[in-house]
Amino acid sequence: MMNLKGTKTEANLMEAFAGESQARNKYTY
């Protein structure tokens, strides 16, 4: 796996992960 730190790809992955977490929280609570 290539180093993604400081790249747009890393930001997109973090954004997608955060979005998934928020979606899960919506259904959980």
PDB file of C-alpha atoms in Angstrom:
ATOM      1  CA  MET A   1       0.000   0.000   0.000  1.00  0.00           C
ATOM      2  CA  MET A   2       1.343   3.413  -0.917  1.00  0.00           C
ATOM      3  CA  ASN A   3       1.816   6.150   1.652  1.00  0.00           C
ATOM      4  CA  LEU A   4      -1.364   8.242   1.522  1.00  0.00           C
ATOM      5  CA  LYS A   5      -0.455  10.742   4.239  1.00  0.00           C
ATOM      6  CA  GLY A   6      -0.977  14.335   3.183  1.00  0.00           C
ATOM      7  CA  THR A   7      -2.813  13.361   0.014  1.00  0.00           C
ATOM      8  CA  LYS A   8      -6.341  14.020  -1.157  1.00  0.00           C
ATOM      9  CA  THR A   9      -6.936  10.267  -1.128  1.00  0.00           C
ATOM     10  CA  GLU A  10      -6.258  10.117   2.608  1.00  0.00           C
ATOM     11  CA  ALA A  11      -8.642  13.025   3.186  1.00  0.00           C
ATOM     12  CA  ASN A  12     -11.314  11.303   1.109  1.00  0.00           C
ATOM     13  CA  LEU A  13     -10.865   8.052   3.035  1.00  0.00           C
ATOM     14  CA  MET A  14     -11.169   9.864   6.364  1.00  0.00           C
ATOM     15  CA  GLU A  15     -14.236  11.738   5.136  1.00  0.00           C
ATOM     16  CA  ALA A  16     -15.885   8.528   3.967  1.00  0.00           C
ATOM     17  CA  PHE A  17     -15.061   6.828   7.284  1.00  0.00           C
ATOM     18  CA  ALA A  18     -16.492   9.740   9.263  1.00  0.00           C
ATOM     19  CA  GLY A  19     -19.611   9.715   7.086  1.00  0.00           C
ATOM     20  CA  GLU A  20     -20.101   6.007   7.740  1.00  0.00           C
ATOM     21  CA  SER A  21     -19.689   6.499  11.483  1.00  0.00           C
ATOM     22  CA  GLN A  22     -22.268   9.302  11.516  1.00  0.00           C
ATOM     23  CA  ALA A  23     -24.697   7.184   9.487  1.00  0.00           C
ATOM     24  CA  ARG A  24     -24.301   4.320  11.970  1.00  0.00           C
ATOM     25  CA  ASN A  25     -24.864   6.656  14.893  1.00  0.00           C
ATOM     26  CA  LYS A  26     -28.084   7.916  13.306  1.00  0.00           C
ATOM     27  CA  TYR A  27     -29.474   4.388  13.189  1.00  0.00           C
ATOM     28  CA  THR A  28     -28.075   3.420  16.581  1.00  0.00           C
ATOM     29  CA  TYR A  29     -29.670   6.254  18.546  1.00  0.00           C
TER      30      TYR A  29
END
